[in-house]
Amino acid sequence: MSKSQQSIPVITIDGPTGSGKGTVSRLTAERLGWHLLDSGAIYRVFALASLEKHIATDDEHALARLAGKLEIEFVPGPTGDSLVLLGGRDVTDAIRQEKVGSQASRVSQYREVRQALLECQRAFQRFPGLIADGRDMGTVIFPDAELKIFLSATAEERAKRRYQQLISKGIAADYNEILQDLLERDHRDQSRPVAPLKPAKDAELIDNTNISIEQAVQKVIDLAHQRHLVG
Ligand code: DC
């Protein structure tokens, strides 16, 4: 990390699948006018590339080679939202498929893969500040972040939200299947030996089960003010 980068504030927001951290991170970044790192999107693009290249999920070396030459870009889209490109191709929607998320949870477990994707994540730390959303943002990628949040919600609530999200998009969904997949993914993310999902020692815990997204965003912003990260 360069010396000038060190003075750029970072807020890390980690948590399990479906905890709402994606939305809380995006809205907080918008409110503060800061940059956003959606690290899950990076792992999802990598997972999509591995599926397309038919690389076995246990072939760590082939996966690490792929991670090392992943051509990923985030560019502004026509509606202001960010588009995700893989080798110049728009994969914004493709990476949101359940099978890609599930594959991401499998292929992200290897040390070499995580190492290959490390610098690309740290490069997001730019003025005036960064909101970093993921699983290991506070523990591994930005261990010196000024504010670390761990956002959680019960598995049932997370599955319910995911189910409603899919139905509202007209995508057929089965609540029990979603809950099962989510529990399996939690288990994989929490029990992997490298960079497991867990709160950093100095993280603030926010339980998002019974509060609105807006309330969660406000809590993060209040904490940012308390720590003098914003004026
Ligand atoms: O946040 P998400 O659902 O988009 O992430 C998809 C998967 O990517 C997640 O199950 C585990 C992996 N991931 C990771 O290992 N480390 C991160 N910082 C972000 C995501």
PDB file of C-alpha atoms and ligand atoms in Angstrom:
ATOM      1  CA  MET A   1       0.000   0.000   0.000  1.00  0.00           C
ATOM      2  CA  SER A   2       1.347   3.472  -0.830  1.00  0.00           C
ATOM      3  CA  LYS A   3       1.895   6.075   1.919  1.00  0.00           C
ATOM      4  CA  SER A   4      -0.840   8.330   0.567  1.00  0.00           C
ATOM      5  CA  GLN A   5      -3.279   5.413   0.533  1.00  0.00           C
ATOM      6  CA  GLN A   6      -2.731   4.875   4.249  1.00  0.00           C
ATOM      7  CA  SER A   7      -4.433   8.158   5.086  1.00  0.00           C
ATOM      8  CA  ILE A   8      -7.598   7.329   3.125  1.00  0.00           C
ATOM      9  CA  PRO A   9     -10.319   6.165   5.545  1.00  0.00           C
ATOM     10  CA  VAL A  10     -11.853   2.713   5.132  1.00  0.00           C
ATOM     11  CA  ILE A  11     -15.052   1.321   6.631  1.00  0.00           C
ATOM     12  CA  THR A  12     -15.294  -2.450   6.308  1.00  0.00           C
ATOM     13  CA  ILE A  13     -18.695  -4.148   6.317  1.00  0.00           C
ATOM     14  CA  ASP A  14     -18.486  -7.922   6.626  1.00  0.00           C
ATOM     15  CA  GLY A  15     -21.197 -10.491   7.176  1.00  0.00           C
ATOM     16  CA  PRO A  16     -22.859 -13.639   5.897  1.00  0.00           C
ATOM     17  CA  THR A  17     -24.804 -14.121   2.687  1.00  0.00           C
ATOM     18  CA  GLY A  18     -28.081 -12.200   2.604  1.00  0.00           C
ATOM     19  CA  SER A  19     -27.363 -10.098   5.696  1.00  0.00           C
ATOM     20  CA  GLY A  20     -28.129  -6.957   3.709  1.00  0.00           C
ATOM     21  CA  LYS A  21     -24.518  -5.809   3.757  1.00  0.00           C
ATOM     22  CA  GLY A  22     -24.519  -5.234  -0.024  1.00  0.00           C
ATOM     23  CA  THR A  23     -27.376  -2.745   0.185  1.00  0.00           C
ATOM     24  CA  VAL A  24     -26.131  -1.160   3.425  1.00  0.00           C
ATOM     25  CA  SER A  25     -22.665  -0.757   1.889  1.00  0.00           C
ATOM     26  CA  ARG A  26     -23.969   0.772  -1.344  1.00  0.00           C
ATOM     27  CA  LEU A  27     -26.280   3.233   0.426  1.00  0.00           C
ATOM     28  CA  THR A  28     -23.601   4.221   2.943  1.00  0.00           C
ATOM     29  CA  ALA A  29     -21.116   4.832   0.117  1.00  0.00           C
ATOM     30  CA  GLU A  30     -23.714   6.956  -1.701  1.00  0.00           C
ATOM     31  CA  ARG A  31     -24.541   8.979   1.429  1.00  0.00           C
ATOM     32  CA  LEU A  32     -20.876   9.673   2.194  1.00  0.00           C
ATOM     33  CA  GLY A  33     -19.805  10.088  -1.462  1.00  0.00           C
ATOM     34  CA  TRP A  34     -17.171   7.379  -0.966  1.00  0.00           C
ATOM     35  CA  HIS A  35     -16.003   4.565  -3.238  1.00  0.00           C
ATOM     36  CA  LEU A  36     -17.459   1.072  -2.896  1.00  0.00           C
ATOM     37  CA  LEU A  37     -15.681  -2.257  -3.095  1.00  0.00           C
ATOM     38  CA  ASP A  38     -18.097  -5.154  -3.666  1.00  0.00           C
ATOM     39  CA  SER A  39     -15.562  -7.917  -3.075  1.00  0.00           C
ATOM     40  CA  GLY A  40     -18.249 -10.592  -3.477  1.00  0.00           C
ATOM     41  CA  ALA A  41     -18.665  -9.417  -7.085  1.00  0.00           C
ATOM     42  CA  ILE A  42     -14.955 -10.076  -7.682  1.00  0.00           C
ATOM     43  CA  TYR A  43     -15.295 -13.631  -6.327  1.00  0.00           C
ATOM     44  CA  ARG A  44     -18.473 -14.102  -8.346  1.00  0.00           C
ATOM     45  CA  VAL A  45     -16.781 -12.991 -11.609  1.00  0.00           C
ATOM     46  CA  PHE A  46     -13.961 -15.369 -10.821  1.00  0.00           C
ATOM     47  CA  ALA A  47     -16.484 -18.158 -10.140  1.00  0.00           C
ATOM     48  CA  LEU A  48     -18.290 -17.471 -13.423  1.00  0.00           C
ATOM     49  CA  ALA A  49     -14.988 -17.595 -15.325  1.00  0.00           C
ATOM     50  CA  SER A  50     -14.128 -20.921 -13.643  1.00  0.00           C
ATOM     51  CA  LEU A  51     -17.522 -22.383 -14.615  1.00  0.00           C
ATOM     52  CA  GLU A  52     -17.134 -21.221 -18.211  1.00  0.00           C
ATOM     53  CA  LYS A  53     -13.662 -22.733 -18.396  1.00  0.00           C
ATOM     54  CA  HIS A  54     -14.869 -25.967 -16.761  1.00  0.00           C
ATOM     55  CA  ILE A  55     -12.129 -25.893 -14.123  1.00  0.00           C
ATOM     56  CA  ALA A  56     -12.716 -28.471 -11.389  1.00  0.00           C
ATOM     57  CA  THR A  57     -13.511 -26.904  -7.999  1.00  0.00           C
ATOM     58  CA  ASP A  58     -10.690 -28.907  -6.379  1.00  0.00           C
ATOM     59  CA  ASP A  59      -7.990 -27.888  -8.918  1.00  0.00           C
ATOM     60  CA  GLU A  60      -6.394 -25.185  -6.770  1.00  0.00           C
ATOM     61  CA  HIS A  61      -3.471 -24.467  -9.118  1.00  0.00           C
ATOM     62  CA  ALA A  62      -5.599 -24.060 -12.234  1.00  0.00           C
ATOM     63  CA  LEU A  63      -7.975 -21.845 -10.247  1.00  0.00           C
ATOM     64  CA  ALA A  64      -5.104 -19.724  -8.934  1.00  0.00           C
ATOM     65  CA  ARG A  65      -3.742 -19.313 -12.496  1.00  0.00           C
ATOM     66  CA  LEU A  66      -7.164 -18.143 -13.628  1.00  0.00           C
ATOM     67  CA  ALA A  67      -7.441 -15.716 -10.669  1.00  0.00           C
ATOM     68  CA  GLY A  68      -4.023 -14.273 -11.554  1.00  0.00           C
ATOM     69  CA  LYS A  69      -5.159 -13.255 -15.030  1.00  0.00           C
ATOM     70  CA  LEU A  70      -8.771 -12.370 -14.332  1.00  0.00           C
ATOM     71  CA  GLU A  71      -9.748  -9.408 -16.520  1.00  0.00           C
ATOM     72  CA  ILE A  72     -12.297  -7.697 -14.326  1.00  0.00           C
ATOM     73  CA  GLU A  73     -13.511  -4.124 -14.565  1.00  0.00           C
ATOM     74  CA  PHE A  74     -16.169  -2.039 -12.810  1.00  0.00           C
ATOM     75  CA  VAL A  75     -17.504   0.718 -15.074  1.00  0.00           C
ATOM     76  CA  PRO A  76     -20.368   3.208 -14.669  1.00  0.00           C
ATOM     77  CA  GLY A  77     -23.543   2.027 -16.429  1.00  0.00           C
ATOM     78  CA  PRO A  78     -26.159   4.182 -18.191  1.00  0.00           C
ATOM     79  CA  THR A  79     -28.351   4.439 -15.050  1.00  0.00           C
ATOM     80  CA  GLY A  80     -25.475   5.383 -12.756  1.00  0.00           C
ATOM     81  CA  ASP A  81     -25.125   1.869 -11.369  1.00  0.00           C
ATOM     82  CA  SER A  82     -21.826   0.114 -11.771  1.00  0.00           C
ATOM     83  CA  LEU A  83     -21.488  -2.560 -14.472  1.00  0.00           C
ATOM     84  CA  VAL A  84     -19.210  -5.553 -13.974  1.00  0.00           C
ATOM     85  CA  LEU A  85     -17.167  -6.671 -16.979  1.00  0.00           C
ATOM     86  CA  LEU A  86     -15.283  -9.911 -17.515  1.00  0.00           C
ATOM     87  CA  GLY A  87     -12.821  -9.589 -20.404  1.00  0.00           C
ATOM     88  CA  GLY A  88     -14.880  -6.597 -21.604  1.00  0.00           C
ATOM     89  CA  ARG A  89     -18.195  -8.555 -21.529  1.00  0.00           C
ATOM     90  CA  ASP A  90     -21.044  -7.324 -19.308  1.00  0.00           C
ATOM     91  CA  VAL A  91     -21.648 -10.018 -16.654  1.00  0.00           C
ATOM     92  CA  THR A  92     -23.518  -7.825 -14.130  1.00  0.00           C
ATOM     93  CA  ASP A  93     -26.650 -10.008 -14.188  1.00  0.00           C
ATOM     94  CA  ALA A  94     -24.941 -13.334 -14.882  1.00  0.00           C
ATOM     95  CA  ILE A  95     -22.907 -13.190 -11.649  1.00  0.00           C
ATOM     96  CA  ARG A  96     -26.048 -12.823  -9.520  1.00  0.00           C
ATOM     97  CA  GLN A  97     -27.309 -16.330 -10.352  1.00  0.00           C
ATOM     98  CA  GLU A  98     -27.549 -18.669  -7.332  1.00  0.00           C
ATOM     99  CA  LYS A  99     -25.254 -21.218  -8.964  1.00  0.00           C
ATOM    100  CA  VAL A 100     -22.549 -18.575  -9.408  1.00  0.00           C
ATOM    101  CA  GLY A 101     -22.811 -17.489  -5.742  1.00  0.00           C
ATOM    102  CA  SER A 102     -22.565 -21.072  -4.641  1.00  0.00           C
ATOM    103  CA  GLN A 103     -19.555 -21.685  -6.910  1.00  0.00           C
ATOM    104  CA  ALA A 104     -17.942 -18.487  -5.544  1.00  0.00           C
ATOM    105  CA  SER A 105     -18.204 -19.855  -2.032  1.00  0.00           C
ATOM    106  CA  ARG A 106     -16.420 -23.050  -3.188  1.00  0.00           C
ATOM    107  CA  VAL A 107     -13.609 -21.604  -5.316  1.00  0.00           C
ATOM    108  CA  SER A 108     -12.823 -18.775  -2.887  1.00  0.00           C
ATOM    109  CA  GLN A 109     -11.565 -21.140  -0.210  1.00  0.00           C
ATOM    110  CA  TYR A 110      -7.997 -21.476  -1.579  1.00  0.00           C
ATOM    111  CA  ARG A 111      -5.088 -19.414  -0.248  1.00  0.00           C
ATOM    112  CA  GLU A 112      -3.463 -18.958  -3.696  1.00  0.00           C
ATOM    113  CA  VAL A 113      -6.725 -17.755  -5.189  1.00  0.00           C
ATOM    114  CA  ARG A 114      -7.282 -15.240  -2.385  1.00  0.00           C
ATOM    115  CA  GLN A 115      -3.700 -14.065  -2.686  1.00  0.00           C
ATOM    116  CA  ALA A 116      -4.109 -13.475  -6.438  1.00  0.00           C
ATOM    117  CA  LEU A 117      -7.192 -11.323  -5.825  1.00  0.00           C
ATOM    118  CA  LEU A 118      -5.771  -9.325  -2.921  1.00  0.00           C
ATOM    119  CA  GLU A 119      -4.140  -6.367  -4.679  1.00  0.00           C
ATOM    120  CA  CYS A 120      -7.073  -5.845  -6.987  1.00  0.00           C
ATOM    121  CA  GLN A 121      -9.225  -5.317  -3.855  1.00  0.00           C
ATOM    122  CA  ARG A 122      -6.771  -3.010  -2.037  1.00  0.00           C
ATOM    123  CA  ALA A 123      -6.552  -0.822  -5.167  1.00  0.00           C
ATOM    124  CA  PHE A 124     -10.108   0.364  -4.418  1.00  0.00           C
ATOM    125  CA  GLN A 125      -8.834   2.475  -1.499  1.00  0.00           C
ATOM    126  CA  ARG A 126      -9.102   5.932  -3.064  1.00  0.00           C
ATOM    127  CA  PHE A 127     -10.009   9.444  -1.901  1.00  0.00           C
ATOM    128  CA  PRO A 128     -12.181  10.504  -0.180  1.00  0.00           C
ATOM    129  CA  GLY A 129     -12.792   7.056   1.395  1.00  0.00           C
ATOM    130  CA  LEU A 130     -13.840   3.469   0.847  1.00  0.00           C
ATOM    131  CA  ILE A 131     -16.680   1.248   1.988  1.00  0.00           C
ATOM    132  CA  ALA A 132     -15.441  -2.344   1.627  1.00  0.00           C
ATOM    133  CA  ASP A 133     -18.119  -5.040   1.571  1.00  0.00           C
ATOM    134  CA  GLY A 134     -17.247  -8.726   2.013  1.00  0.00           C
ATOM    135  CA  ARG A 135     -16.279 -11.540   4.361  1.00  0.00           C
ATOM    136  CA  ASP A 136     -12.662 -10.751   5.262  1.00  0.00           C
ATOM    137  CA  MET A 137     -12.466  -7.001   4.676  1.00  0.00           C
ATOM    138  CA  GLY A 138     -11.807  -6.187   8.345  1.00  0.00           C
ATOM    139  CA  THR A 139      -9.747  -9.274   9.156  1.00  0.00           C
ATOM    140  CA  VAL A 140      -7.459  -9.626   6.092  1.00  0.00           C
ATOM    141  CA  ILE A 141      -7.796  -7.037   3.328  1.00  0.00           C
ATOM    142  CA  PHE A 142      -8.019  -3.845   5.441  1.00  0.00           C
ATOM    143  CA  PRO A 143      -6.888  -4.880   8.947  1.00  0.00           C
ATOM    144  CA  ASP A 144      -6.130  -1.218   9.798  1.00  0.00           C
ATOM    145  CA  ALA A 145      -9.562   0.098   8.783  1.00  0.00           C
ATOM    146  CA  GLU A 146     -10.779   2.936  11.014  1.00  0.00           C
ATOM    147  CA  LEU A 147     -14.239   1.376  11.399  1.00  0.00           C
ATOM    148  CA  LYS A 148     -15.181  -2.287  11.083  1.00  0.00           C
ATOM    149  CA  ILE A 149     -18.773  -3.464  11.019  1.00  0.00           C
ATOM    150  CA  PHE A 150     -20.055  -7.023  11.205  1.00  0.00           C
ATOM    151  CA  LEU A 151     -23.625  -7.190   9.970  1.00  0.00           C
ATOM    152  CA  SER A 152     -25.690 -10.268  10.720  1.00  0.00           C
ATOM    153  CA  ALA A 153     -29.299 -11.480  10.698  1.00  0.00           C
ATOM    154  CA  THR A 154     -30.869 -14.856  11.422  1.00  0.00           C
ATOM    155  CA  ALA A 155     -30.644 -17.441   8.625  1.00  0.00           C
ATOM    156  CA  GLU A 156     -34.468 -17.562   8.405  1.00  0.00           C
ATOM    157  CA  GLU A 157     -34.736 -13.801   7.948  1.00  0.00           C
ATOM    158  CA  ARG A 158     -31.969 -13.791   5.352  1.00  0.00           C
ATOM    159  CA  ALA A 159     -33.618 -16.654   3.425  1.00  0.00           C
ATOM    160  CA  LYS A 160     -36.986 -14.869   3.576  1.00  0.00           C
ATOM    161  CA  ARG A 161     -35.477 -11.666   2.136  1.00  0.00           C
ATOM    162  CA  ARG A 162     -33.676 -13.572  -0.608  1.00  0.00           C
ATOM    163  CA  TYR A 163     -36.888 -15.453  -1.472  1.00  0.00           C
ATOM    164  CA  GLN A 164     -38.902 -12.212  -1.693  1.00  0.00           C
ATOM    165  CA  GLN A 165     -36.179 -10.571  -3.782  1.00  0.00           C
ATOM    166  CA  LEU A 166     -36.264 -13.410  -6.348  1.00  0.00           C
ATOM    167  CA  ILE A 167     -40.074 -13.576  -6.471  1.00  0.00           C
ATOM    168  CA  SER A 168     -40.297  -9.801  -6.967  1.00  0.00           C
ATOM    169  CA  LYS A 169     -37.983 -10.173  -9.970  1.00  0.00           C
ATOM    170  CA  GLY A 170     -40.292 -12.867 -11.389  1.00  0.00           C
ATOM    171  CA  ILE A 171     -37.737 -15.625 -10.724  1.00  0.00           C
ATOM    172  CA  ALA A 172     -39.177 -18.931  -9.402  1.00  0.00           C
ATOM    173  CA  ALA A 173     -37.844 -19.711  -5.911  1.00  0.00           C
ATOM    174  CA  ASP A 174     -38.229 -22.269  -3.151  1.00  0.00           C
ATOM    175  CA  TYR A 175     -37.805 -20.940   0.406  1.00  0.00           C
ATOM    176  CA  ASN A 176     -36.536 -24.236   1.880  1.00  0.00           C
ATOM    177  CA  GLU A 177     -33.984 -24.673  -0.896  1.00  0.00           C
ATOM    178  CA  ILE A 178     -32.749 -21.105  -0.368  1.00  0.00           C
ATOM    179  CA  LEU A 179     -32.471 -21.638   3.407  1.00  0.00           C
ATOM    180  CA  GLN A 180     -30.586 -24.892   2.910  1.00  0.00           C
ATOM    181  CA  ASP A 181     -28.167 -23.361   0.396  1.00  0.00           C
ATOM    182  CA  LEU A 182     -27.607 -20.372   2.668  1.00  0.00           C
ATOM    183  CA  LEU A 183     -26.822 -22.571   5.691  1.00  0.00           C
ATOM    184  CA  GLU A 184     -24.369 -24.618   3.610  1.00  0.00           C
ATOM    185  CA  ARG A 185     -22.727 -21.457   2.294  1.00  0.00           C
ATOM    186  CA  ASP A 186     -22.435 -20.004   5.826  1.00  0.00           C
ATOM    187  CA  HIS A 187     -20.817 -23.200   6.989  1.00  0.00           C
ATOM    188  CA  ARG A 188     -18.321 -23.233   4.086  1.00  0.00           C
ATOM    189  CA  ASP A 189     -17.469 -19.525   4.479  1.00  0.00           C
ATOM    190  CA  GLN A 190     -17.049 -19.833   8.275  1.00  0.00           C
ATOM    191  CA  SER A 191     -15.103 -23.073   8.416  1.00  0.00           C
ATOM    192  CA  ARG A 192     -12.551 -22.589   5.613  1.00  0.00           C
ATOM    193  CA  PRO A 193      -8.996 -22.409   6.946  1.00  0.00           C
ATOM    194  CA  VAL A 194      -8.082 -19.301   4.924  1.00  0.00           C
ATOM    195  CA  ALA A 195      -9.766 -15.961   5.707  1.00  0.00           C
ATOM    196  CA  PRO A 196     -12.917 -17.465   7.231  1.00  0.00           C
ATOM    197  CA  LEU A 197     -16.011 -15.361   7.740  1.00  0.00           C
ATOM    198  CA  LYS A 198     -15.808 -14.001  11.280  1.00  0.00           C
ATOM    199  CA  PRO A 199     -16.017 -10.611  12.956  1.00  0.00           C
ATOM    200  CA  ALA A 200     -12.695  -8.799  13.384  1.00  0.00           C
ATOM    201  CA  LYS A 201     -11.749  -8.497  17.072  1.00  0.00           C
ATOM    202  CA  ASP A 202     -12.418  -4.765  16.979  1.00  0.00           C
ATOM    203  CA  ALA A 203     -15.631  -4.970  14.888  1.00  0.00           C
ATOM    204  CA  GLU A 204     -18.931  -3.327  15.818  1.00  0.00           C
ATOM    205  CA  LEU A 205     -21.716  -5.922  15.609  1.00  0.00           C
ATOM    206  CA  ILE A 206     -25.005  -4.851  14.054  1.00  0.00           C
ATOM    207  CA  ASP A 207     -27.928  -7.281  14.091  1.00  0.00           C
ATOM    208  CA  ASN A 208     -29.994  -6.501  11.023  1.00  0.00           C
ATOM    209  CA  THR A 209     -32.837  -8.969  11.772  1.00  0.00           C
ATOM    210  CA  ASN A 210     -35.350  -6.497  13.177  1.00  0.00           C
ATOM    211  CA  ILE A 211     -34.197  -3.143  11.862  1.00  0.00           C
ATOM    212  CA  SER A 212     -34.697  -1.545   8.452  1.00  0.00           C
ATOM    213  CA  ILE A 213     -31.913  -1.064   5.927  1.00  0.00           C
ATOM    214  CA  GLU A 214     -32.171   2.691   6.529  1.00  0.00           C
ATOM    215  CA  GLN A 215     -31.658   2.193  10.280  1.00  0.00           C
ATOM    216  CA  ALA A 216     -28.615   0.007   9.627  1.00  0.00           C
ATOM    217  CA  VAL A 217     -27.136   2.645   7.286  1.00  0.00           C
ATOM    218  CA  GLN A 218     -27.759   5.325   9.915  1.00  0.00           C
ATOM    219  CA  LYS A 219     -25.948   3.257  12.556  1.00  0.00           C
ATOM    220  CA  VAL A 220     -22.896   2.979  10.295  1.00  0.00           C
ATOM    221  CA  ILE A 221     -22.965   6.705   9.547  1.00  0.00           C
ATOM    222  CA  ASP A 222     -23.336   7.563  13.264  1.00  0.00           C
ATOM    223  CA  LEU A 223     -20.316   5.389  14.044  1.00  0.00           C
ATOM    224  CA  ALA A 224     -18.360   7.073  11.217  1.00  0.00           C
ATOM    225  CA  HIS A 225     -19.145  10.471  12.794  1.00  0.00           C
ATOM    226  CA  GLN A 226     -18.181   9.260  16.271  1.00  0.00           C
ATOM    227  CA  ARG A 227     -14.807   8.214  14.883  1.00  0.00           C
ATOM    228  CA  HIS A 228     -14.393  11.535  13.061  1.00  0.00           C
ATOM    229  CA  LEU A 229     -14.147   9.860   9.662  1.00  0.00           C
ATOM    230  CA  VAL A 230     -16.564  12.329   8.123  1.00  0.00           C
ATOM    231  CA  GLY A 231     -17.100  16.029   8.720  1.00  0.00           C
TER     232      GLY A 231
HETATM  233  O1   DC B   1     -21.209 -11.550  -0.868  1.00  0.00           O
HETATM  234  P1   DC B   1     -21.501 -12.511  -2.007  1.00  0.00           P
HETATM  235  O2   DC B   1     -22.682 -13.400  -1.715  1.00  0.00           O
HETATM  236  O3   DC B   1     -21.630 -11.805  -3.319  1.00  0.00           O
HETATM  237  O4   DC B   1     -20.216 -13.479  -2.083  1.00  0.00           O
HETATM  238  C1   DC B   1     -20.218 -14.680  -2.834  1.00  0.00           C
HETATM  239  C2   DC B   1     -19.180 -15.640  -2.276  1.00  0.00           C
HETATM  240  O5   DC B   1     -17.868 -15.129  -2.486  1.00  0.00           O
HETATM  241  C3   DC B   1     -19.264 -15.909  -0.781  1.00  0.00           C
HETATM  242  O6   DC B   1     -20.118 -17.006  -0.475  1.00  0.00           O
HETATM  243  C4   DC B   1     -17.838 -16.214  -0.391  1.00  0.00           C
HETATM  244  C5   DC B   1     -17.015 -15.461  -1.401  1.00  0.00           C
HETATM  245  N1   DC B   1     -16.442 -14.232  -0.843  1.00  0.00           N
HETATM  246  C6   DC B   1     -15.271 -14.364  -0.131  1.00  0.00           C
HETATM  247  O7   DC B   1     -14.786 -15.478   0.055  1.00  0.00           O
HETATM  248  N2   DC B   1     -14.640 -13.256   0.348  1.00  0.00           N
HETATM  249  C7   DC B   1     -15.166 -12.033   0.171  1.00  0.00           C
HETATM  250  N3   DC B   1     -14.535 -10.975   0.645  1.00  0.00           N
HETATM  251  C8   DC B   1     -16.385 -11.878  -0.539  1.00  0.00           C
HETATM  252  C9   DC B   1     -17.006 -13.009  -1.027  1.00  0.00           C
END
